[in-house]
Each structure stands twice: as structure tokens, then as C-alpha cells.
Coordinates of C-alpha atoms in Angstrom, one line a residue:
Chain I
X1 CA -44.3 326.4 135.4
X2 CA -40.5 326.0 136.3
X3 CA -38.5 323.4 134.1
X4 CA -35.5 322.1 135.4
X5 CA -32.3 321.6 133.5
X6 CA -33.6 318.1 131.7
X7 CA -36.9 319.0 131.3
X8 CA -36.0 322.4 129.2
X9 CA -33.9 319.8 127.4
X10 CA -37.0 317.9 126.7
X11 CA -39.0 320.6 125.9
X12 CA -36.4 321.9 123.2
X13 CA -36.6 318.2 121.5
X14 CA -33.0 317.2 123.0
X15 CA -34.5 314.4 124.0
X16 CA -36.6 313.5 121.1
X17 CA -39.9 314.2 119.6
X18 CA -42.0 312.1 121.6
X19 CA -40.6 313.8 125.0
X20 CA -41.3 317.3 123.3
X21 CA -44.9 316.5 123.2
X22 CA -45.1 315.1 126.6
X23 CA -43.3 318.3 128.1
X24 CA -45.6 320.9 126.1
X25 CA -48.8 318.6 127.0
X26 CA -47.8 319.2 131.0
X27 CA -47.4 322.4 130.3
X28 CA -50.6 323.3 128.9
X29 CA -52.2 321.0 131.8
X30 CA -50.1 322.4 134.6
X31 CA -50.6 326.1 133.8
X32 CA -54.1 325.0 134.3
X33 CA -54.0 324.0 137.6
X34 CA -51.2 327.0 138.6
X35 CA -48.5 324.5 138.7
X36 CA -45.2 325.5 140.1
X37 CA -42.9 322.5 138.6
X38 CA -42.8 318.8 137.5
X39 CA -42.9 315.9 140.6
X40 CA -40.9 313.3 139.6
X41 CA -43.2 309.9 139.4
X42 CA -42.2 306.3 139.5
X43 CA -44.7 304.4 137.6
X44 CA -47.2 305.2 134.9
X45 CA -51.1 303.5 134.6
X46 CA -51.9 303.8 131.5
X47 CA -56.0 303.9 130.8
X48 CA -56.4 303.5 126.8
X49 CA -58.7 301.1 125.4
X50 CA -59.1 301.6 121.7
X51 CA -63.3 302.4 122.0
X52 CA -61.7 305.7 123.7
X53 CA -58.7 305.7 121.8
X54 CA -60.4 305.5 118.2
X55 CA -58.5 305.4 115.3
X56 CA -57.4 309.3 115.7
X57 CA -55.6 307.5 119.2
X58 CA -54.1 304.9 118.0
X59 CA -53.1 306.8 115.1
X60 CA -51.4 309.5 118.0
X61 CA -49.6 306.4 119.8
X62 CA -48.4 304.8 116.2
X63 CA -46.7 308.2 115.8
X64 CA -45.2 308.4 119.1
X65 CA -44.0 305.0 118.7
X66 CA -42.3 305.2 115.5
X67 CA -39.6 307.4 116.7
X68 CA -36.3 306.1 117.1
X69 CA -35.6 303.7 120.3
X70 CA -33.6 306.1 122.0
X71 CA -36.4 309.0 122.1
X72 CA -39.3 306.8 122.1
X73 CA -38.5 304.2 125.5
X74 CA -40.6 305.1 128.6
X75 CA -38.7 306.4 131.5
X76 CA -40.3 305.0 134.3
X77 CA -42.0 301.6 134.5
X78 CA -45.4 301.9 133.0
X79 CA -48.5 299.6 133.2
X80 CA -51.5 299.8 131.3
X81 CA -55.4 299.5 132.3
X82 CA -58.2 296.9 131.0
X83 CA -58.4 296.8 127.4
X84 CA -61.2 296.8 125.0
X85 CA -61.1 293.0 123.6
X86 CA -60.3 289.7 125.1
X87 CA -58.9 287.7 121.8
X88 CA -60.3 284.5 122.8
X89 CA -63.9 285.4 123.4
X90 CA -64.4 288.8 120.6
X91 CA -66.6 287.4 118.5
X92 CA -68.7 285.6 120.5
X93 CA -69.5 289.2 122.4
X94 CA -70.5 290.2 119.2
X95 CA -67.7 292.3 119.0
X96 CA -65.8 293.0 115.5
X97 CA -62.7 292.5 113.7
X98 CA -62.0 295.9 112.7
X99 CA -62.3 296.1 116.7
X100 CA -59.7 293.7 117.0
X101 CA -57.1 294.8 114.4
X102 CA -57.3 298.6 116.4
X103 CA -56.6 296.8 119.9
X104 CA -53.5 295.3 117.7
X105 CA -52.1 298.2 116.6
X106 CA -52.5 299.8 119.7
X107 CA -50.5 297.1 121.5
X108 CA -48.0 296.9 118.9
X109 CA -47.4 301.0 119.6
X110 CA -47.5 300.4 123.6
X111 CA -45.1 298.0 123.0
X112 CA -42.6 299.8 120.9
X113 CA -42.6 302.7 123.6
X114 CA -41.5 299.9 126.2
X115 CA -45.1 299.5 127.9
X116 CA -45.5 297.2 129.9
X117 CA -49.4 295.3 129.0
X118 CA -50.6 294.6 132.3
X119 CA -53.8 295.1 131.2
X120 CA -55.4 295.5 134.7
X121 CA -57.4 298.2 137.1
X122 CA -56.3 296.3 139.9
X123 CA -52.9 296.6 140.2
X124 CA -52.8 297.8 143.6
X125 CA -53.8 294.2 144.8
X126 CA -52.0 292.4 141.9
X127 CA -48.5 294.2 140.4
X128 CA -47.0 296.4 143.2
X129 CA -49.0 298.8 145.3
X130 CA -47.5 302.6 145.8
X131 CA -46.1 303.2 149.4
X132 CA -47.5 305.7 151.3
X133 CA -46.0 309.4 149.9
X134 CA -45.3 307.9 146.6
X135 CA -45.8 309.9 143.5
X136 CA -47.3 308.6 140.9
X137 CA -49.2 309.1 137.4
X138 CA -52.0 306.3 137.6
X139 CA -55.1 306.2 135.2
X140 CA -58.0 304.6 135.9
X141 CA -60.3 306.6 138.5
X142 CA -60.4 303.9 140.8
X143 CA -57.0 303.2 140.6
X144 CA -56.4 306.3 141.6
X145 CA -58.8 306.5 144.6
X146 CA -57.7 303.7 146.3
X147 CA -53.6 304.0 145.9
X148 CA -54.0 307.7 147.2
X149 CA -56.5 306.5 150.2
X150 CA -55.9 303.0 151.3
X151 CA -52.2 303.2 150.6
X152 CA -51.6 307.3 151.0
X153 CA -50.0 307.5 147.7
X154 CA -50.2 310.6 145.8
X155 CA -51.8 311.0 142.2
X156 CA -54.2 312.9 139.8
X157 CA -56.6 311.1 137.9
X158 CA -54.1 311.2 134.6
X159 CA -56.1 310.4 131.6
X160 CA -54.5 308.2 128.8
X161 CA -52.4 311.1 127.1
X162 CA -51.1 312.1 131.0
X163 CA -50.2 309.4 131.7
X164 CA -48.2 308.7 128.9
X165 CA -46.6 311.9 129.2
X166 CA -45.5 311.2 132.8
X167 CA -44.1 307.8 131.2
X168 CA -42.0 309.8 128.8
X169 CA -40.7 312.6 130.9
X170 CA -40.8 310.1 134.6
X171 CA -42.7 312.9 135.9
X172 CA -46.2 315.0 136.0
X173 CA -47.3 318.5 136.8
X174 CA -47.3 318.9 140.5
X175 CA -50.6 320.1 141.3
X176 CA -53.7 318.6 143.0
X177 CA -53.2 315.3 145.6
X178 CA -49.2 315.9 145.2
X179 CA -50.0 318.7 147.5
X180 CA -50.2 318.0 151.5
X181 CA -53.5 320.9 150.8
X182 CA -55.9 319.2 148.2
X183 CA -55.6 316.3 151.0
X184 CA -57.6 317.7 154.0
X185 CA -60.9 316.5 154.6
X186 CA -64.0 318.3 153.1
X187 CA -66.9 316.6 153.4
X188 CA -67.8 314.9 157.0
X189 CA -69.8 311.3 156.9
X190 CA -71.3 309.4 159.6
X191 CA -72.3 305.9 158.7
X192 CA -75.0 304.1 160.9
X193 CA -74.6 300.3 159.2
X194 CA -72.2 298.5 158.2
X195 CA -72.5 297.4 154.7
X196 CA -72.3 293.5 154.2
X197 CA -71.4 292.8 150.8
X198 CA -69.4 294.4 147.7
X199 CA -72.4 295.6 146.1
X200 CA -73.4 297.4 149.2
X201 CA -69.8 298.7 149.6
X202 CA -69.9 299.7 146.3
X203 CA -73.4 301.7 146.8
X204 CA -72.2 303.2 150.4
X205 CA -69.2 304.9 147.8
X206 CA -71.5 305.7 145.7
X207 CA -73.8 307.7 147.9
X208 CA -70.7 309.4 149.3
X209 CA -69.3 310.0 146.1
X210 CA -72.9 311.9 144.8
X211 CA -73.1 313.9 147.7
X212 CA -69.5 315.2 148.1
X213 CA -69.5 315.6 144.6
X214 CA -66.2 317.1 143.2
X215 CA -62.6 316.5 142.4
X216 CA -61.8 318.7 144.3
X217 CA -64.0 317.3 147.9
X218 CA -62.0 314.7 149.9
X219 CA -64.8 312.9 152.1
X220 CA -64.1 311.3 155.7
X221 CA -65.8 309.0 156.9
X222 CA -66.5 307.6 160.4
X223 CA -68.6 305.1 161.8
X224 CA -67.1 302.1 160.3
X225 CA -66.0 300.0 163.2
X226 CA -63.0 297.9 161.8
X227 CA -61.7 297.5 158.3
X228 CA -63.1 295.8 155.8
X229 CA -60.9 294.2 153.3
X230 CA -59.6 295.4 149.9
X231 CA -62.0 294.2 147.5
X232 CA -64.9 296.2 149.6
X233 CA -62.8 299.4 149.7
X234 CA -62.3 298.8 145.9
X235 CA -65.6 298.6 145.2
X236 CA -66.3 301.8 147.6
X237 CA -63.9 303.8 146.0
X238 CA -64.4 302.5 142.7
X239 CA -68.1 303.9 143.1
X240 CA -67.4 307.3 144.6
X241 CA -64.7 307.8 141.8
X242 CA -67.3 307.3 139.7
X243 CA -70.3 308.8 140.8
X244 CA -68.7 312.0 142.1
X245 CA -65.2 312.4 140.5
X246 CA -63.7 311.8 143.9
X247 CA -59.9 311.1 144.1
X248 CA -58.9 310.5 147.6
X249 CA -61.4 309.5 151.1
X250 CA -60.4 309.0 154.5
X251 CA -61.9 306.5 156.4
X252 CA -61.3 307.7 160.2
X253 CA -59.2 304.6 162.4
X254 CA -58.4 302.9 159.3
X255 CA -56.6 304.6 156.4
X256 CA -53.3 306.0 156.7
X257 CA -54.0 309.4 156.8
X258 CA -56.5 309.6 158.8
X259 CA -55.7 307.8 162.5
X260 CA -58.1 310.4 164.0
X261 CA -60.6 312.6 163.0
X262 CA -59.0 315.8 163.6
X263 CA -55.5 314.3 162.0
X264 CA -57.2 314.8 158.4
X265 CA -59.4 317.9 158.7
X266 CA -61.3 320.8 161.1
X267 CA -64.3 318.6 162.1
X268 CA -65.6 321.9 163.8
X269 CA -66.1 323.6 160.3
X270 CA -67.9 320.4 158.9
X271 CA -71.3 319.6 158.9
X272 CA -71.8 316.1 159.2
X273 CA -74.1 314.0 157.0
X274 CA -75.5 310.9 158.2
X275 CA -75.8 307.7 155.9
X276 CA -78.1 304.8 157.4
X277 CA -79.5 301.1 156.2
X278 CA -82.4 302.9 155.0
X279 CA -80.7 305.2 152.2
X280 CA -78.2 302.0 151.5
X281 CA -81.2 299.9 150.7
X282 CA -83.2 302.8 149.2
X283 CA -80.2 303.0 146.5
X284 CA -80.7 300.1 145.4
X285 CA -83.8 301.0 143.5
X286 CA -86.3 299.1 141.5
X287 CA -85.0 296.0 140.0
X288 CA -87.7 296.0 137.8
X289 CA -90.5 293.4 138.4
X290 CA -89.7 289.8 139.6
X291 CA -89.3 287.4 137.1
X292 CA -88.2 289.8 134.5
X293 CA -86.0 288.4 131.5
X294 CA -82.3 289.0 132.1
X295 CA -80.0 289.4 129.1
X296 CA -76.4 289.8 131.1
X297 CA -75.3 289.5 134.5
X298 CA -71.3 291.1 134.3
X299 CA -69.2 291.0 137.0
X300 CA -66.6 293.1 137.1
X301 CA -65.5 297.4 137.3
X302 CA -63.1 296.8 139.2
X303 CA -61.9 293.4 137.9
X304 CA -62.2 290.5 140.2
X305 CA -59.4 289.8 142.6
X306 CA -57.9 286.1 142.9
X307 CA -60.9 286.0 145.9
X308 CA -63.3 286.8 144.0
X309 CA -62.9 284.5 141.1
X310 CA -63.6 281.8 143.9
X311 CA -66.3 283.3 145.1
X312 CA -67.7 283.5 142.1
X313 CA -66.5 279.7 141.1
X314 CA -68.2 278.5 144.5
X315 CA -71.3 280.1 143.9
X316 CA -71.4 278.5 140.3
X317 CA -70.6 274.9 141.1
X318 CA -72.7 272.2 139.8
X319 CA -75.3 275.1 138.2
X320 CA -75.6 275.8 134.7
X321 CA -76.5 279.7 133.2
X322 CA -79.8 280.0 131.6
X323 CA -79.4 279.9 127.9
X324 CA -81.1 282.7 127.3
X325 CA -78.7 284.7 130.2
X326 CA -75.2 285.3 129.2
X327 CA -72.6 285.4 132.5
X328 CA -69.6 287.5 132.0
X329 CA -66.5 287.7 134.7
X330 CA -63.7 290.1 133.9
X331 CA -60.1 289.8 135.3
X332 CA -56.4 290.9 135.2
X333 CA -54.5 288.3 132.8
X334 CA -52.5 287.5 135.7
X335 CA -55.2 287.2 138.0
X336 CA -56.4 284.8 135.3
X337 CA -53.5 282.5 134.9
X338 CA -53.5 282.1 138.3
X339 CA -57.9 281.3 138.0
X340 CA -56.8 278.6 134.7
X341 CA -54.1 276.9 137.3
X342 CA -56.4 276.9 140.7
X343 CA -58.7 275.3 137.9
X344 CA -61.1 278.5 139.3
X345 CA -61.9 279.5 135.3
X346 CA -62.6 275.7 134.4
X347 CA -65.9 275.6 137.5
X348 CA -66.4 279.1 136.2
X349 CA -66.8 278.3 132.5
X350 CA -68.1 274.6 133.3
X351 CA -71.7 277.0 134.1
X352 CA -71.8 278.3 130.4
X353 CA -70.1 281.6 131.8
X354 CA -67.2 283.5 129.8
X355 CA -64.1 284.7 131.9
X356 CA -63.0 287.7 130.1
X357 CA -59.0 288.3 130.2
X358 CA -57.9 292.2 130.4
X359 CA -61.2 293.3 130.3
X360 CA -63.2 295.4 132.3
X361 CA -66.9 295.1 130.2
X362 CA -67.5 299.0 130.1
X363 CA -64.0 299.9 128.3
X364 CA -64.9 297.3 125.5
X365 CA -67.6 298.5 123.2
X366 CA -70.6 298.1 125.5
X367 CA -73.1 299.9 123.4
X368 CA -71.8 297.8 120.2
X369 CA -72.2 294.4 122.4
X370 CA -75.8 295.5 123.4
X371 CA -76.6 295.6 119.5
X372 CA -75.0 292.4 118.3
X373 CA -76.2 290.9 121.6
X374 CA -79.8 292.1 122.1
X375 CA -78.3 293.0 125.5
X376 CA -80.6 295.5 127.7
X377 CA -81.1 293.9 130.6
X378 CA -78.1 293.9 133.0
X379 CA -77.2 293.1 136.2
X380 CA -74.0 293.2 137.9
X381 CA -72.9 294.0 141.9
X382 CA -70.7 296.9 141.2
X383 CA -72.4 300.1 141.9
X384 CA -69.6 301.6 139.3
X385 CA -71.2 299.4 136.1
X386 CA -74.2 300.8 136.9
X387 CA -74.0 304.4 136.6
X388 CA -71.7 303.9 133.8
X389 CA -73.8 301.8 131.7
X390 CA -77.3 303.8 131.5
X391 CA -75.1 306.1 129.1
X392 CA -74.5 303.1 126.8
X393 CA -78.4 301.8 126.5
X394 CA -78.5 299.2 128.9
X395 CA -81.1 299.0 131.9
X396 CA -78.4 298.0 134.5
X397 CA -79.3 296.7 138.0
X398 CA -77.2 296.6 141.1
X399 CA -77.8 293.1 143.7
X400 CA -75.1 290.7 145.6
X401 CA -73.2 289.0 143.5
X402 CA -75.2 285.6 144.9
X403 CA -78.3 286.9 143.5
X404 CA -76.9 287.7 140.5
X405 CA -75.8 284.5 140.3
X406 CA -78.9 283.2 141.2
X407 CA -80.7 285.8 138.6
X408 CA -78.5 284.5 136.0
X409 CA -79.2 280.7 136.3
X410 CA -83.0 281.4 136.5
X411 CA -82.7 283.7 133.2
X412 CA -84.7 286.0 135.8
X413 CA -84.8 288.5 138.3
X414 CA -85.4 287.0 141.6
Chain D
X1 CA -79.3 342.8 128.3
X2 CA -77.1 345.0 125.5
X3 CA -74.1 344.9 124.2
X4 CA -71.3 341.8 124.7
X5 CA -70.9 340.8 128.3
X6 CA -67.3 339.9 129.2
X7 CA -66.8 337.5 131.6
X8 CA -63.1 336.6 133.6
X9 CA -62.0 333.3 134.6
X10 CA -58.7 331.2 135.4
X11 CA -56.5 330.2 132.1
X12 CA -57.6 327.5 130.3
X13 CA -56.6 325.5 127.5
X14 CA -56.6 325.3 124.0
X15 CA -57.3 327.8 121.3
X16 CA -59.7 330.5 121.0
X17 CA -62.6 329.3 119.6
X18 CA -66.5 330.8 119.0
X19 CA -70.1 329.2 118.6
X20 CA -73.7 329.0 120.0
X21 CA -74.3 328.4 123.5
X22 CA -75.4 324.7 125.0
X23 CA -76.4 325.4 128.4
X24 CA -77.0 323.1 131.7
X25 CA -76.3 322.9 135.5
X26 CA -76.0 319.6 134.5
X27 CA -72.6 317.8 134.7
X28 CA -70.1 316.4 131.8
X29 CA -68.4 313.1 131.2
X30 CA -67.6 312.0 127.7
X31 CA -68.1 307.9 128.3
X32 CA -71.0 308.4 130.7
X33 CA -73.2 311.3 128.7
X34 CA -73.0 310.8 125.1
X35 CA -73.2 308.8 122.1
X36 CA -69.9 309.8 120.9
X37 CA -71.2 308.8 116.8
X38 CA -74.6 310.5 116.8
X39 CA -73.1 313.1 118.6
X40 CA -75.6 313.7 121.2
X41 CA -76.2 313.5 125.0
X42 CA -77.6 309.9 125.6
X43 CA -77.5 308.9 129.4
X44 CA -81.2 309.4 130.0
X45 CA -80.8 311.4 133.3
X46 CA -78.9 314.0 131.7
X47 CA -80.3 316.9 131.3
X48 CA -79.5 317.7 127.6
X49 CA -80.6 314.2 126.8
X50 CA -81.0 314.0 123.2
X51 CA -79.6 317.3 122.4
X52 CA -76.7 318.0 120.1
X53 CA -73.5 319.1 121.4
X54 CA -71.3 319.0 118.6
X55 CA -69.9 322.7 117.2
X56 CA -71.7 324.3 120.0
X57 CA -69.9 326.1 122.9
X58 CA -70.7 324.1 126.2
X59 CA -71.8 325.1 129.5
X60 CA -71.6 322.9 132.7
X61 CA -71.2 322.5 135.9
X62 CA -68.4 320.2 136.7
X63 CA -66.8 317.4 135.0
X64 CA -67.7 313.7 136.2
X65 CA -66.8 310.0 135.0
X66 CA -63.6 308.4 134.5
X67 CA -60.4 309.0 132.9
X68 CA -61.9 308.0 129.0
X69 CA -62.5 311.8 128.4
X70 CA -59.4 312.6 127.8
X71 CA -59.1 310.4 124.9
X72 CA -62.4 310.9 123.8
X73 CA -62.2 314.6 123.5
X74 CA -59.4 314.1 120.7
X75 CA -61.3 311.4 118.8
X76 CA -64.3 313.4 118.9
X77 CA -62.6 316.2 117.5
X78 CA -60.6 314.4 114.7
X79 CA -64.0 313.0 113.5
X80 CA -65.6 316.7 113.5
X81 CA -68.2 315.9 115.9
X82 CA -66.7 317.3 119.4
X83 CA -68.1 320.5 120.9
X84 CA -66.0 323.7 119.7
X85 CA -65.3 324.8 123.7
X86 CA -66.2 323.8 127.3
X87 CA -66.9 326.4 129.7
X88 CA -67.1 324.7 133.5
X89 CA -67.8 326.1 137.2
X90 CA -64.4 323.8 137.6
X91 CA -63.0 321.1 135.3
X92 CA -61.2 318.5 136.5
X93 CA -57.3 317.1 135.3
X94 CA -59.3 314.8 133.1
X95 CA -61.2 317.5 131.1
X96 CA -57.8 319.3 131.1
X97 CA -55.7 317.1 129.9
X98 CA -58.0 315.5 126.9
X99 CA -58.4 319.4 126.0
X100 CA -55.0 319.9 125.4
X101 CA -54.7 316.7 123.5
X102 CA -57.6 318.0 121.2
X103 CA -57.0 321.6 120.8
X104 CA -59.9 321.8 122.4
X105 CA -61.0 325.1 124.0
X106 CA -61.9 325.0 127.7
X107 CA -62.1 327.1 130.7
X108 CA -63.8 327.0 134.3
X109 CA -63.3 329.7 137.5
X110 CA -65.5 332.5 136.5
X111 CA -65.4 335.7 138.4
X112 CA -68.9 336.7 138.7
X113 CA -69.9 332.8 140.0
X114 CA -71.9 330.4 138.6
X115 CA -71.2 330.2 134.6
X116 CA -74.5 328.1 134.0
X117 CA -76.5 330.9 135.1
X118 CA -74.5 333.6 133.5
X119 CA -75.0 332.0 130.1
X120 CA -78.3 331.5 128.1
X121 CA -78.6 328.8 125.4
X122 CA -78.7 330.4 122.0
X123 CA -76.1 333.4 122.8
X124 CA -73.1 333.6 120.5
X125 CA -69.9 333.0 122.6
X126 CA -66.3 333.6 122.2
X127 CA -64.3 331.9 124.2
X128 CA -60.1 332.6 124.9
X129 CA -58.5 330.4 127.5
X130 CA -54.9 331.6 127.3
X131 CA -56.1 335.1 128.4
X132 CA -58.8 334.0 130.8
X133 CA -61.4 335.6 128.6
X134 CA -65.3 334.6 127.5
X135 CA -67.5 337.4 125.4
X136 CA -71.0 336.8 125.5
X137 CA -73.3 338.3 122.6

């Protein structure tokens, strides 16, 4: 991989330790993917709750940051994702304090290297979305989907360790959707219905997402007749990140690169898959039987947008939560302060629900809650949750976030 | 079959590294799959469900999930309990960049096609990712 004049510098430890590591670390990624240089980024998303980090992580960062100012700053601005423990509300989840003092001295180490603690997957809607053609290192899969498809910017999926190198150095191996070729379309969809709610957003990107498959399959997608808005196309992409390691979709008329069909791939070498109300409904699955016990109802993956806090506030108002049902909403902190002063968390939290600041339920010790908890039972309306929490013990159940609502007043399943 | 088969793919990461074949056309995701403390597979729909992966040379298909693996691979492997390589049809950046964070062996590419098939469970394996290289047997 060519290294430019600084960047030998960094890699020779001119520029401190901590840069040496993030140039050798791009290095061994870049020669991976047959790299040919560095692309200079201009911010860094930063995914590292401490249930991933683990000690041996925040052990790694403590390092980093103990190097002198000079070496140890990051070069570009540089954000981080949910982390794994709301302060105010840990040990009512049942979570621990050795859980707690980890998340501290992980802050205290993202802080010493200049990060700032944004705390948020949502950052395209809430801290300051990429422009179209703009680089950058973002963690957080569905971060990454929608920057690179709703707003054409251009990034990997940079893990924790990535994407701090990219904060270090301001740049990232140039490889994957920095390239105009990794972009064209792959995988041809026709949808026949028009999904009417985030959950069935979320499980439209889902079925996509299994079906294409790859990181490497860039889906397009016609038959939806107008836009949606950006908290479906979050959850969408937020699904088909997850379910099929996708990084980048085109929807055909309504994201930027793809005005027509033809602008974003050879439809002629394509075959076309059809997706209609049917298979949306079939995905939804067995809820189990009606009138089943339910433990949790979570809201959140992605975190919930000003817009949705009041949806969920206006669905809450004048109802109280089952007490055997716990109700858990996770948001940005800002997205929260803004909740607390719209008096959206007080009708929240006046129904016995917790609003969970910086969260994002999955990336906070979700097989350690389910313990202390008794949690098993889970229902939530983002298609992402789901498939994630399976993994972690729970039996996790995808429905509108109304009947979730209405499933966790009643303590049941409608 | 007799003798060690060699098998070519793209360079990897990490070291060289050896152990006993794990084998699936399944896919791999650290957060999703696996309870990271027992150190087996744990989603119920995988297909190695409650099989150990840890010190064992692993073949998949692709990799799947979110960006946690990265992280996870390193933590894994400072506790002793991560896989000793990770042989792929095609890794993604995550699995690539949480390898080279843990010294962790992995490759993907492969010549002769499909590495799930080319691999029995139980074979000793040898894997070398700066040279492109797996011996089987």
C-alpha cells in the first residue's frame, strides 16, 4: 500500500506511538483488501461499548491514551456509538458495578484521546450527516448503510479499532465503498407493497438484506412509489446491515445514486426478485400463542429519533406498564435532553417505562440483563433486535411499535 | 485422500497458526453466534450450535453481524478462548480488522472454490495468511 510523506512519518513513530499502531493496523487491513493508499476521512464513528471491548479493550484504549497529548489527540472530529450502561438506570437493569467502572475507564481513555462522547447510532439524523462523496470512517453497521445510501457518502463498516485508527491518522485504507466499483448495483428487487410501519420497514430490509447476502452485494430496489422518511429507511437499512452484512442499497427514484435504474447498475444482467405482502407478513412469524407472558418490550436498534420518542409518549399517555412487563426506550443523550425538555421522557416514564440514555439495549450486556432480569420474552419493532438477540437467549418477537405498546400494558401478547 | 493438500488463497492477516478443523457452510459473527465466556456457538439457528470453537481452526462461509467482531476477536483472544484461525469464502473489513487487532489468523479467496467443502471437520490445518497458504493433513 503506498504511504505518503506523513503517513511514512507515522508509520516510523514520528508522530507518536499511538499513530504507529494506527498506520501498521491499516496496513495489515488494507493489504487485505489490495489497497492502493490511504483516503483521507473527515470524521470518525467510533462503535465500542465495553461488553465488546472487555477488559483486554479498555486495557488497549488506556494504553493508547496515556501517551503524551501531542501524539495521543485525534485528527479528525470523532464521535462515538451507544454505549453499554446508562448511569442512571444500571442497576435497576440488573446490570453490575464492575460493568460500570469498565464503561468509566473507557470514557476516561476516549476522552484523553480527544473523543468526542456522542454516544449515538443515529448521528446521521442528530450530529451532522456526511454529504454526498464524503469519506468517512463510521462504525456502527447501520450507520454505515444509511450515510453511504440515503446521503451517498462513502464508508466501510470500520469496527472499533478502525475506526480509531482513521481518528489518529484522519484517514482509512481506500478500499471497498471509497471506490466508484464496490457501488454498482448487484442484486435487483421489485417490491409489490408498500410497507406501513417501521417494523415492516425494518423486516422489508431484512428480507433484502438475507437474500442479497454479502458485504460485498449492493441491492436496488424498485417499486417503492415515493420516499418514505428517515426513520423507515433507518430501520430498513438497519435490518439489511444486519441480516446480510450489507453496506450500501439503492432505492431507484429516491436515493442519490440511483435517479434511474440503469444510472446504478446493468439491469439486463440482473435477475429480478420479487418481494410481496405475503412474504412481508410471512416474516413476521409466530409470536408465540396469544396471551403469552411478556418479560420486555425494547424499543430501540437504531435509537429513537426526536419523532419517535413522541410517538412512543402518545401511545403511552394516561396507560400504565404491566408490572410484571418491563418497557425500555433507548436514545441519543441529545436526542434525550431534547425528550426531558419537550417533557416527552416525563409521559414516557409517567407509564413505569425506563428511557435509556446512550444506549442501544443489544450493546449493553443483554445476556447478563436476561439473568438478573428473568428476561426471555421480548418484543420490540425493530427487525435488527430481533435477529441479534436469539444469539443472547432471549425469544424476541417483531410487531408495530402500537402493539408492543399495547403487549406491554396487558403484560401479554395480543 | 493422501498426503497434505495445499490450498491458495488471497493474503490474509495475522500469524501463522495450526489446529483441528471446525467446519460449516454456516456463517460467522462474534456478537450474534456465540457465548463469548463458554466459548461456544449459541444462536440456536447456527449450525455449530453448541459446539466449541475455541483453539480450533474455523471454516465459514462469510462473515455476518455488526461491527462488535472486531473487538471481540481481541478479547476473545486475550482470555484464551478465541479460535486459533478463520478461514472464509470472503471475510468482510470487520473480520479483518478485529484479526489484526488480535493476531488472529484469517484468510478467505480460495483458488479451488468453496473452502467449506474443501475442508472436513477433524483434519489438522495449517494456516499462513501473509503467504496466501492453507496445508490440509
Amino acid at each position: 500500500m503506498r504511504l505518503t510523506d506523513i503517513e511514512e512519518a507515522m508509520a516510523r513513530g514520528e508522530h507518536g506511538a499511538p499513530r504507529q499502531w494506527a498506520i501498521q493496523h491499516m496496513q495489515q487491513v488494507g493489504r487485505a483488501f489490495d489497497a492502493a493508499d490511504l483516503v483521507e476521512v473527515h470524521q470518525a464513528h467510533i462503535m465500542a461499548d465495553t461488553e465488546s471491548l472487555g477488559e483486554a479493550g479498555v486495557a488497549f484504549l488506556e494504553r493508547l491514551g496515556q501517551a503524551p497529548a501531542a501524539d495521543r489527540r485525534v485528527r479528525v472530529p470523532t464521535i462515538t456509538d451507544p454505549r453499554g450502561i446508562d448511569f442512571a438506570h444500571y442497576r435497576k437493569l440488573g446490570q453490575t458495578d464492575a460493568m460500570a467502572n469498565l464503561e468509566r475507564r473507557a470514557i476516561d481513555a476516549f476522552e484523553a484521546l480527544g473523543v468526542l462522547m456522542t454516544d449515538t447510532c443515529i448521528n446521521y439524523q442528530t450530529i451532522m450527516p456526511p454529504l454526498p462523496g464524503e469519506h468517512q470512517a463510521y462504525g456502527d453497521t447501520g450507520v454505515v448503510i444509511y450515510s453511504n445510501s440515503v446521503l451517498g457518502a462513502r464508508s466501510n463498516f470500520e469496527g472499533g479499532p478502525s475506526a480509531l485508527a482513521a481518528a489518529l491518522t484522519g484517514r482509512t485504507p481506500r478500499y471497498g465503498l471509497h471506490l466508484d466499483e464496490n457501488r454498482r448495483g448487484t442484486h435487483r428487487f421489485v417490491v409489490r407493497t408498500r410497507p406501513r410501519d417501521l417494523a415492516e420497514w425494518g423486516a422489508l430490509g431484512a428480507l433484502v438484506g438475507r437474500a442479497a447476502g454479502s458485504y460485498w452485494a449492493v441491492p436496488v430496489i424498485e417499486g417503492i412509489d415515493g420516499p418514505p422518511d428517515s426513520d423507515a429507511l433507518k430501520h430498513m437499512g438497519a435490518a439489511m446491515a444486519s441480516f446480510g452484512s450489507i453496506p450500501l442499497f439503492n432505492l431507484v427514484g429516491i436515493t442519490p445514486e440511483a435517479p434511474t435504474l440503469d444510472a446504478v447498475c446493468d439491469p439486463a444482467s440482473l435477475p429480478v426478485r420479487e418481494i410481496d405482502a405475503a412474504e412481508l407478513k410471512s416474516f413476521f412469524g409466530e409470536y408465540g400463542a396469544p396471551g403469552e407472558k411478556v418479560d420486555v418490550v425494547v424499543f430501540a436498534a437504531p435509537q429513537l429519533s426526536l419523532i419517535e420518542m413522541q410517538q412512543v409518549a402518545d401511545l403511552l399517555d394516561g396507560r400504565r406498564i404491566h408490572e410484571g412487563t418491563a418497557l425500555l426506550v433507548a436514545t441519543s443523550p441529545g436526542v434525550a435532553a431534547d425528550a426531558d425538555r419537550m417533557r416527552l421522557t416525563e409521559r414516557i416514564e409517567a407509564s413505569g417505562a425506563l428511557v435509556l440514555r446512550g444506549m442501544c439495549f443489544y450493546q449493553s450486556y443483554a445476556r447478563e440483563m436476561a439473568e438478573a432480569n428473568g428476561w426471555r420474552r421480548l418484543l420490540t419493532n425493530s427487525a435488527k433486535l430481533v435477529n441479534i438477540l436469539g444469539g443472547y437467549g432471549y425469544a424476541p418477537s417483531l410487531m408495530s411499535m402500537s402493539d408492543c405498546v399495547d403487549a406491554a400494558v396487558a403484560g401479554r401478547t395480543p | 485422500m493422501s498426503g497434505p493438500r495445499i490450498l491458495r488463497c488471497h493474503v490474509g492477516v495475522g500469524p501463522v497458526a495450526e489446529g483441528e478443523a471446525l467446519v460449516t457452510d454456516d456463517n460467522f459473527s462474534a456478537r450474534y453466534d456465540l457465548d463469548r465466556l463458554q466459548g461456544i456457538f449459541s444462536r440456536p439457528q447456527h449450525k455449530l450450535h453448541g459446539q466449541s470453537y475455541v483453539g480450533k481452526v474455523l471454516v465459514v462461509n462469510t462473515a455476518k453481524g455488526g461491527v462488535a467482531s472486531a473487538w471481540m476477536l481481541h478479547e476473545m483472544a486475550a482470555r484464551g478462548m478465541a479460535p486459533v484461525a478463520i478461514l472464509f469464502n470472503r471475510f468482510n473489513p470487520i473480520l479483518a480488522q478485529g484479526a489484526a487487532l488480535a493476531d488472529l489468523a484469517i484468510c478467505d479467496r480460495f483458488a479451488d472454490g468453496d473452502i467449506t467443502r474443501l475442508i472436513e471437520t477433524g483434519e489438522q490445518v495449517k494456516v499462513e495468511p501473509a503467504v496466501g497458504l492453507v496445508t490440509v493433513g
